[in-house]
XYZ file of C-alpha atoms in Angstrom:
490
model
C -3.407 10.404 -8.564
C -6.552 8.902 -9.241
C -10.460 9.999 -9.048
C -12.515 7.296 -7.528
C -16.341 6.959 -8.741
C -18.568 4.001 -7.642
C -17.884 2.166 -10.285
C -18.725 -1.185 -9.757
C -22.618 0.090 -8.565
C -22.983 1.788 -11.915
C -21.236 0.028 -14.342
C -22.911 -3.716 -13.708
C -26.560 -3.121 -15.090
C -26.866 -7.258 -15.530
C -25.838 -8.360 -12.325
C -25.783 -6.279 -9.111
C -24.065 -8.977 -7.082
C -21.125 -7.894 -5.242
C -18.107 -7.195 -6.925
C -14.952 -9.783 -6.267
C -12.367 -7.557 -8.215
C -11.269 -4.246 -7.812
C -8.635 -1.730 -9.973
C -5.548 -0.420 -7.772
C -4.011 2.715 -9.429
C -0.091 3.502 -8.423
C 0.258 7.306 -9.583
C 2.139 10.051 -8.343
C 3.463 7.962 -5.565
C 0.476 6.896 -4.126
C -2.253 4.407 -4.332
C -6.022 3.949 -5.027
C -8.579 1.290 -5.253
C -11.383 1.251 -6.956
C -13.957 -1.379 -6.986
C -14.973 -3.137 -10.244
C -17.996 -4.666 -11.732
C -18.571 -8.122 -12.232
C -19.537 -7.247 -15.994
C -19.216 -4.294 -17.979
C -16.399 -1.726 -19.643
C -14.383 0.849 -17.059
C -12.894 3.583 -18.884
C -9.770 4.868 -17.901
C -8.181 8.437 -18.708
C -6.956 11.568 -17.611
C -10.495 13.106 -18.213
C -12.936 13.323 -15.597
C -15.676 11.736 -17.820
C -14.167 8.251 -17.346
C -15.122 6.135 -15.032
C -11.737 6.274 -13.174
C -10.088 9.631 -13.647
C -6.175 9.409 -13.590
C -4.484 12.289 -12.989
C -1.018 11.887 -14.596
C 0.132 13.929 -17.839
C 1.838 10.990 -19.238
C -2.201 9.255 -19.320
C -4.275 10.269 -22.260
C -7.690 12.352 -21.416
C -9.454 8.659 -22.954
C -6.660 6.469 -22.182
C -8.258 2.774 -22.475
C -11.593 0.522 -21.692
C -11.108 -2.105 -19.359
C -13.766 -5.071 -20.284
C -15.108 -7.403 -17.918
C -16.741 -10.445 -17.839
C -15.529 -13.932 -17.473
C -12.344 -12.882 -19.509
C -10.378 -9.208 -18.555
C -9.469 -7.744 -21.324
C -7.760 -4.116 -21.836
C -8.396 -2.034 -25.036
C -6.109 1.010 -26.028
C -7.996 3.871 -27.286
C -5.149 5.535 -29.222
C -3.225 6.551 -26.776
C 0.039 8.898 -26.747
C 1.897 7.221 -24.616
C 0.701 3.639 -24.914
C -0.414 0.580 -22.961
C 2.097 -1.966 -22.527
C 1.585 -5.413 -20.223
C 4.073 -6.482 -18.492
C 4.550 -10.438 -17.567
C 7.238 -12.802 -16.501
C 8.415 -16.107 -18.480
C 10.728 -18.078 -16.476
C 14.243 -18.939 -18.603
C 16.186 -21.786 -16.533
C 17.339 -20.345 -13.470
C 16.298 -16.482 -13.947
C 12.878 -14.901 -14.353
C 12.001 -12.778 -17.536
C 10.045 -9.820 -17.658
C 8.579 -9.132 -20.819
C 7.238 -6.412 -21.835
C 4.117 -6.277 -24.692
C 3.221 -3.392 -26.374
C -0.695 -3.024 -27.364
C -1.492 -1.453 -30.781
C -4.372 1.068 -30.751
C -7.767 -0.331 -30.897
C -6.721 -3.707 -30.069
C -7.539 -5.774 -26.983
C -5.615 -7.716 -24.651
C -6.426 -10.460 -22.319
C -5.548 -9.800 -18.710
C -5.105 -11.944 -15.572
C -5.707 -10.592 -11.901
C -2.525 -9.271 -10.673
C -1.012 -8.448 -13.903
C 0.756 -5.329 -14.255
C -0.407 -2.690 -17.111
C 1.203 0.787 -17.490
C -0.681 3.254 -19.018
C 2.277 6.117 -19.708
C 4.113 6.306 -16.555
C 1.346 4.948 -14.282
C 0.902 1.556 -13.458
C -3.127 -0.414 -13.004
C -3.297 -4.187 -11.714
C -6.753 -5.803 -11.337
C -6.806 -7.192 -7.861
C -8.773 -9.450 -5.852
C -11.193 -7.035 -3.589
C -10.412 -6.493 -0.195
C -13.118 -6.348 2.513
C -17.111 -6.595 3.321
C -18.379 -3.562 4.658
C -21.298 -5.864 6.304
C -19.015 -8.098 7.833
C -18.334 -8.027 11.351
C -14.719 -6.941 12.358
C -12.522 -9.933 11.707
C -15.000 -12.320 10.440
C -15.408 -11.040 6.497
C -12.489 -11.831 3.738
C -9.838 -8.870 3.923
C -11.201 -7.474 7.401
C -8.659 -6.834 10.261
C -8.201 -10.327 12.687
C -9.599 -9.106 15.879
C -9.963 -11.376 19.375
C -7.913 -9.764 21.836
C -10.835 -7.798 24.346
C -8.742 -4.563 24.467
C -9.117 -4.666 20.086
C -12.715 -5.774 20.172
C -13.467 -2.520 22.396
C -10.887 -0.381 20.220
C -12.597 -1.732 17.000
C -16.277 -1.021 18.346
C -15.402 2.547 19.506
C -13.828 2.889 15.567
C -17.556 1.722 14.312
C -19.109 4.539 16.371
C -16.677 7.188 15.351
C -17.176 6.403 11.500
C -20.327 7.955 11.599
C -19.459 10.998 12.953
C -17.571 13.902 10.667
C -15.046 13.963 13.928
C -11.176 13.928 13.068
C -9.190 11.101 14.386
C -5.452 10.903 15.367
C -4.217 7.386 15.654
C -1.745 6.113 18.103
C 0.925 3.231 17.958
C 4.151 1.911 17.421
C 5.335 1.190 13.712
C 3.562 -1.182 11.953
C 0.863 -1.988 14.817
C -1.833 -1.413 12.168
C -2.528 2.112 11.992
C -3.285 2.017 8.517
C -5.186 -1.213 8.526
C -7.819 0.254 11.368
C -7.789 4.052 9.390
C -9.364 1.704 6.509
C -12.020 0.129 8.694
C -13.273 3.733 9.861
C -13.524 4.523 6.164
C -14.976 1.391 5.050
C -17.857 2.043 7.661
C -18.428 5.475 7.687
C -20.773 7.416 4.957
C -17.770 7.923 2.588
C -17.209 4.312 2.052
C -17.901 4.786 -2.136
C -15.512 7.594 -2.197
C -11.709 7.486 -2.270
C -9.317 6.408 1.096
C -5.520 8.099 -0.062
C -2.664 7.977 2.046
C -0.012 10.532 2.318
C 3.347 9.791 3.764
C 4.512 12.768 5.906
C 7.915 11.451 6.351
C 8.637 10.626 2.971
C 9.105 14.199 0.960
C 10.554 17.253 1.091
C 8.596 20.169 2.426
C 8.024 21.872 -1.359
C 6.693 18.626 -2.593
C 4.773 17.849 0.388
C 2.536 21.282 -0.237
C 2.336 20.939 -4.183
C 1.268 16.766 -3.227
C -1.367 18.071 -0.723
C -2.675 21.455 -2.003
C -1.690 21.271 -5.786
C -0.323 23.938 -8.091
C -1.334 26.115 -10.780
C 0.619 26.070 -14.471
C 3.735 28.021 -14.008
C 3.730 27.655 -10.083
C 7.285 26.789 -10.599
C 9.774 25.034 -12.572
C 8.482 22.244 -13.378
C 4.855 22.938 -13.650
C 4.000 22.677 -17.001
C 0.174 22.247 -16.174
C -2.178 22.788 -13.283
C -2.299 19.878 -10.906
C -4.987 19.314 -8.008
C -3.810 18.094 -4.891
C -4.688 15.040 -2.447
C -7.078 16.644 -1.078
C -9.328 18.058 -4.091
C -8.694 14.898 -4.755
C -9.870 13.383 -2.806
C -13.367 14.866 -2.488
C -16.249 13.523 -0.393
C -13.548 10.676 0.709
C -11.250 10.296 3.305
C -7.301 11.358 3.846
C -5.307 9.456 6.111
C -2.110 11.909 6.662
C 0.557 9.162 8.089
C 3.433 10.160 9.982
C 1.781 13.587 10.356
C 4.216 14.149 13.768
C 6.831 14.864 10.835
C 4.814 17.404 9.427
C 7.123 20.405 8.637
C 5.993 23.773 10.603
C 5.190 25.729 7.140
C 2.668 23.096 6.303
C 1.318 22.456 9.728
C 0.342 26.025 9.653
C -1.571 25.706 6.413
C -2.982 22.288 7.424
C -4.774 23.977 10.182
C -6.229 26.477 7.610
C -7.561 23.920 5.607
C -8.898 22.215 8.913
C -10.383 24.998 9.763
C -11.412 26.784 6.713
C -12.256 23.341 4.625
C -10.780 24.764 1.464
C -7.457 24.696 0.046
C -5.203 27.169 -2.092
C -3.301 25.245 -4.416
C 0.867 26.750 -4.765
C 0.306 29.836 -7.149
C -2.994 29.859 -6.863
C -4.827 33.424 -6.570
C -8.138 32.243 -4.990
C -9.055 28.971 -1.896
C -11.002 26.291 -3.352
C -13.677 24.562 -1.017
C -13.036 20.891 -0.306
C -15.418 18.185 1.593
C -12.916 15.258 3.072
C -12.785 13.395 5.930
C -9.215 13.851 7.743
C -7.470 10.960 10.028
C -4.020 11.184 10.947
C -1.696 8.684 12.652
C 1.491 8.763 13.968
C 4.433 6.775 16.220
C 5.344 9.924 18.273
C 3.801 11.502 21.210
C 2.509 14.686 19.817
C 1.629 15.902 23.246
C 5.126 15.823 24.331
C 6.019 17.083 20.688
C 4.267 20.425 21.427
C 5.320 20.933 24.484
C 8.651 20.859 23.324
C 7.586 23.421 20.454
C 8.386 20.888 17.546
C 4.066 20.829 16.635
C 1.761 22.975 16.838
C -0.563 22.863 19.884
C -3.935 24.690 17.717
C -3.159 21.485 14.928
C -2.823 18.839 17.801
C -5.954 20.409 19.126
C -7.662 19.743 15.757
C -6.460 16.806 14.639
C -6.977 15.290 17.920
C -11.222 15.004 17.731
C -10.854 11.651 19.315
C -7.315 9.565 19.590
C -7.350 6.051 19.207
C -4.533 4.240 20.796
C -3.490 0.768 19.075
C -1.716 -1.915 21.602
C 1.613 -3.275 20.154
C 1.007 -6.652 18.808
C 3.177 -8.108 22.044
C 0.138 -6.922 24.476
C -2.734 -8.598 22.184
C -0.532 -12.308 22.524
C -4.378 -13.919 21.602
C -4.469 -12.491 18.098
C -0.862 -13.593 17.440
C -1.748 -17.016 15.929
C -4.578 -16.559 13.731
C -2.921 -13.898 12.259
C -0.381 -16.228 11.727
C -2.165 -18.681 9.931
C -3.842 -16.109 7.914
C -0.523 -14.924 6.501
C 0.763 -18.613 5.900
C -2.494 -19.326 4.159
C -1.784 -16.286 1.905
C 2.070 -17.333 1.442
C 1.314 -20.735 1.203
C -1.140 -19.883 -1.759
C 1.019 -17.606 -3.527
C 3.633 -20.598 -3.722
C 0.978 -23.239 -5.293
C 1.211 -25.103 -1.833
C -1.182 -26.471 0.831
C -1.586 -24.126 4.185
C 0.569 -25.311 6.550
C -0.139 -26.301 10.319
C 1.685 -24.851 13.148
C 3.632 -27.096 15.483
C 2.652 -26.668 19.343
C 6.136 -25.327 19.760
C 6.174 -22.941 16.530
C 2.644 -21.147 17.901
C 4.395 -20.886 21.728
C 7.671 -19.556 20.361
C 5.586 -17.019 18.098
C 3.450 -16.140 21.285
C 6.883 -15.429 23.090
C 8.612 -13.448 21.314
C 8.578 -9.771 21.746
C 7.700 -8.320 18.308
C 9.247 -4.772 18.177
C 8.385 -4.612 14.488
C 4.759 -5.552 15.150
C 2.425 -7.209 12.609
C 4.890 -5.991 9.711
C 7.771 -8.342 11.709
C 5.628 -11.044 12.462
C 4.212 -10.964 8.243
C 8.317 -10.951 7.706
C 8.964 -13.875 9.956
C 5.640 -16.329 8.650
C 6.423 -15.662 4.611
C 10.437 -16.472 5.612
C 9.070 -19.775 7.280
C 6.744 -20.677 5.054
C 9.446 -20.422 2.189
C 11.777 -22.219 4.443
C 9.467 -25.105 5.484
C 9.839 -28.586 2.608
C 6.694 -29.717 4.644
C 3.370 -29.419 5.781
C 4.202 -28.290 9.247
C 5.914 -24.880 10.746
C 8.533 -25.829 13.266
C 10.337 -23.353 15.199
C 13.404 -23.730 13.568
C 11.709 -22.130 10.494
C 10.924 -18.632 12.347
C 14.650 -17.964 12.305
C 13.599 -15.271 15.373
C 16.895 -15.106 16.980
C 19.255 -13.783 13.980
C 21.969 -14.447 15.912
C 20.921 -18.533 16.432
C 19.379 -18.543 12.742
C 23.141 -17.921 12.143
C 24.593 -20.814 14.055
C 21.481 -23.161 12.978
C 22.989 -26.711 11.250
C 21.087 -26.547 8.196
C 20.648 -30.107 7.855
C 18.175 -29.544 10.819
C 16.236 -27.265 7.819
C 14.022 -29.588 6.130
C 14.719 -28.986 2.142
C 13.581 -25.954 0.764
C 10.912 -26.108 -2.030
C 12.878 -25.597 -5.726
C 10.923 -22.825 -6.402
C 10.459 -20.649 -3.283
C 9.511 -17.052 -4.601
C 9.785 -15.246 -7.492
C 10.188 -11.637 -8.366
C 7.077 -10.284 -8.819
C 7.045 -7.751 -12.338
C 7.870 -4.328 -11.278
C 8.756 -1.037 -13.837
C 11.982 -0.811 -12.225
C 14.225 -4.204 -13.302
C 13.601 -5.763 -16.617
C 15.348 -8.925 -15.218
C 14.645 -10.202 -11.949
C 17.898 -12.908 -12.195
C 19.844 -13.427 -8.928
C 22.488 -10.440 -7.893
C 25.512 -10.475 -9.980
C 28.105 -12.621 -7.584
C 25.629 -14.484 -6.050
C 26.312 -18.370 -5.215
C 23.966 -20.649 -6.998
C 20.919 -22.111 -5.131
C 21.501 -25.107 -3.858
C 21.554 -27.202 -1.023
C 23.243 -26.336 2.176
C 24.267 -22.896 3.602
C 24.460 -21.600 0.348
C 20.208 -22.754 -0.753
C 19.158 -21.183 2.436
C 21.160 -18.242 2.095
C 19.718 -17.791 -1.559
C 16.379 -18.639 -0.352
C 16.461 -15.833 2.216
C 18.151 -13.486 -0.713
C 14.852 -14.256 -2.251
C 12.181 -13.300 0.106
C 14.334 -9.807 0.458
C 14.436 -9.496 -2.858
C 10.806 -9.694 -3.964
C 9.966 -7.629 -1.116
C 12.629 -4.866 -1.950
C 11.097 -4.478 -5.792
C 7.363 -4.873 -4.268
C 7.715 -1.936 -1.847
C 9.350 -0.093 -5.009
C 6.540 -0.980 -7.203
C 3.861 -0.110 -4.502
C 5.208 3.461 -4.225
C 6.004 4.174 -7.730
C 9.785 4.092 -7.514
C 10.028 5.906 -4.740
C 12.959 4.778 -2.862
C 12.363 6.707 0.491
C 8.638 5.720 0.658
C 9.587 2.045 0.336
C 12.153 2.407 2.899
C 9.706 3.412 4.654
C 7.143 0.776 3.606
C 9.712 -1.798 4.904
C 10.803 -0.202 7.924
C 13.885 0.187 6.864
C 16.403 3.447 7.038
C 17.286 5.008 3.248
C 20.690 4.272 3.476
C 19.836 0.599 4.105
C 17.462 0.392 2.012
C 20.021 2.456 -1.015
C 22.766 -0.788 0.174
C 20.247 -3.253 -0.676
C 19.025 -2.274 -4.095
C 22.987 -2.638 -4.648
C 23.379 -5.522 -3.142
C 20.732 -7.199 -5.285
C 21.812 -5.714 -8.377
C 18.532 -3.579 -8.781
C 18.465 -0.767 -10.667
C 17.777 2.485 -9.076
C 14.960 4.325 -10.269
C 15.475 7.109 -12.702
C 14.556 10.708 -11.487
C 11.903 10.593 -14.061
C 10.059 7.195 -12.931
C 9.964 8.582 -9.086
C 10.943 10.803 -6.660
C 12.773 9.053 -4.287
């Protein structure tokens, strides 16, 4: 877990322009951003006198100094545990992760997206997301937003981020939830302060308390120190609790508490400690028909439910379907070192057809698959491979060649080698290129979702929309490792 300060406001005393970079922190199986300054030093640390507090006993209490400017560069500051970059070297056909230790007091130059572990936790310097004075849809990283029924969705949101009210969001898996729970929280009065995310679904009861109310040293087992939950936290932010219809009934009841009570009492703690967050939930289920069936708790429902905000499936907003498209092709396309590519008539009706039951997460799926797929400048509909079962009987020589370098493994903590699965065919042209090509993309986005969560296999099952056992068969499939108990929880 991380503490979020405004850091790029008060670390950028030469130039107050807006910051283009910001720090994502992957700790404890979650994630938080943290907006950098265009100049200056960030200190990093388990102390809460550093500009961005990590709260991980494998970070030291003054960890490292990132330095910023028109180079990055990282300094260790004598660390227990160490700083170590991690960056792939292609070797021939495979990809090579190396890993490079940093000696104490010495600097290292970073690029944006690079991956840095500092103990157990992992940084990367990102490009920032969002414009809080942009209009919904219009500014870099904001939501894509024509269809009427959004554009009156999205201006109700802007009215309720003011307000202190709780909101429950509504919609199928991966309609964007989570993307419109970050637009209330970009425009409400919290906007400097942290936005974490909580998983419901994704641990056990026990865990799920000590994760959202923290312990005290000697709680149990395992507690060697005290440990502040999501919600101290997360202090004068805002908590989106996902999947909170899978809430177990022992925490629902101490949710409401906290609701009601706005203070929490962390596991072996003797005494409530008074908290100040802003709580939205979302969830897939009807939690109306969930209570009346006695799986959740009608007092909670009444609380959570301040105002609900219903998202359409991506199927009933058919006028948003291609520029979000061509926003995630752009991205793809750029990722790959290759122009954007246009969208055939055909390609953009066939898209607008099809049924999505996976929502934006299928469509982003289907657009990075074709845009791998596609040898030129133009997105037919035999690259969307929607029908599985006709992607299956497609002649390949009506595939246009695939680029020689489609997509590589990004870095992750979890595989020190990111070389084709052990029995794979080689790539190459014919069935057997577009089979490995398709390998790829699954691949990459198998160790991604691992690296997002930390190693935790059940939240990037979850991630991917995928069942656990699935997701367990893949990792084998691919020949990647499974994380250790240590390195995550899943």
């Amino acid at each position: 877990m991380s503490k979020e300060r405004d850091v790029a406001g008060a670390m950028s005393p030469r130039k107050p322009a807006q910051s283009v970079l910001e720090l994502a922190v992957f700790a404890g199986g979650r994630v938080s951003r943290h907006p950098l300054p265009a100049e200056g030093r960030v200190s990093l640390g388990r102390s809460n006198e550093n500009d961005v507090q990590i709260d991980d006993s494998s970070v030291s209490r003054r960890h490292a100094i990132l330095h910023l400017g028109p180079r990055i560069t990282i300094e260790d500051l004598g660390s227990a545990n160490g700083t170590r970059l991690r960056r792939e070297r292609s070797a021939g056909p495979t990809t090579k992760l190396l890993e490079l230790q940093l000696e104490p007091g010495k600097t290292m130059e970073l690029s944006v997206g690079d991956a840095v572990n500092l103990g157990s936790t992992l940084i990367v310097v990102l490009p920032r997301e969002g414009g809080a004075s942009a209009a919904p849809g219009q500014g870099q990283g904001e939501p894509i937003v024509r269809d009427p029924a959004m554009q009156r969705l999205y201006a109700l949101a802007d009215r309720v981020a003011g307000a202190p009210i709780t909101v429950l969001l509504l919609g199928e898996t991966g309609a964007g939830k989570e993307v419109l729970a970050e637009h209330i929280h970009r425009r409400s009065p919290r906007a400097q302060g942290p936005f974490l995310r909580l998983n419901c679904a994704a641990l056990s009861e026990s865990l799920l308390e000590s994760e959202l109310f923290g312990h005290e040293k000697g709680a149990f087992t395992s507690a060697g120190q005290a440990k502040p939950g999501l919600l101290e936290t997360a202090e004068k932010g805002t908590v989106l609790l996902d999947e909170v219809g899978e809430l177990p009934p022992g925490i629902q009841v101490k949710l409401l508490r906290v609701l009601e009570d706005r203070k929490v009492m962390r596991v072996g703690g003797l005494s409530p400690r008074p908290i100040d967050v802003r709580f939205l939930s979302a969830t897939n289920r009807d939690l109306a028909a969930e209570v009346k069936r006695g799986a959740f708790r009608e007092d909670l429902f009444f609380r959570l439910n301040g105002i609900a905000l219903t998202i359409p499936p991506l199927r009933a907003r058919v006028s948003e379907i291609a520029p979000l498209a061509r926003a995630m092709a752009d991205r793809t396309a750029s990722a790959l070192g290759r122009p954007a590519p246009a969208f055939a008539p055909e390609t953009l009706a066939a898209l607008e057809a099809h049924r999505w039951p996976g929502n934006i997460r299928e469509l982003r799926n289907v657009i990075e698959r074709a845009v791998v797929l596609s040898g030129g400048d133009t997105l037919l509909p035999e690259h969307l491979l929607l029908d599985a079962a006709a992607a299956a009987a497609l002649p390949v020589e009506a595939l246009p060649a695939a680029s020689p370098s489609p997509v590589e493994p990004r870095p992750s903590e979890l595989s020190a080698e990111a070389a084709p699965p052990a029995g794979a065919p080689p790539p190459a042209g014919g069935a057997g290129g577009l089979r490995s090509e398709l390998d790829a993309i699954e691949r990459r986005r198998i160790v991604d979702a691992l690296e997002r969560c930390a190693g935790n296999q059940t939240q990037a099952a979850a991630l991917l929309g995928m069942p656990r056992r699935t997701f367990v068969a893949r990792l084998n499939a691919y020949g990647i490792p499974r994380p250790r108990k240590g390195k995550g929880k899943g």
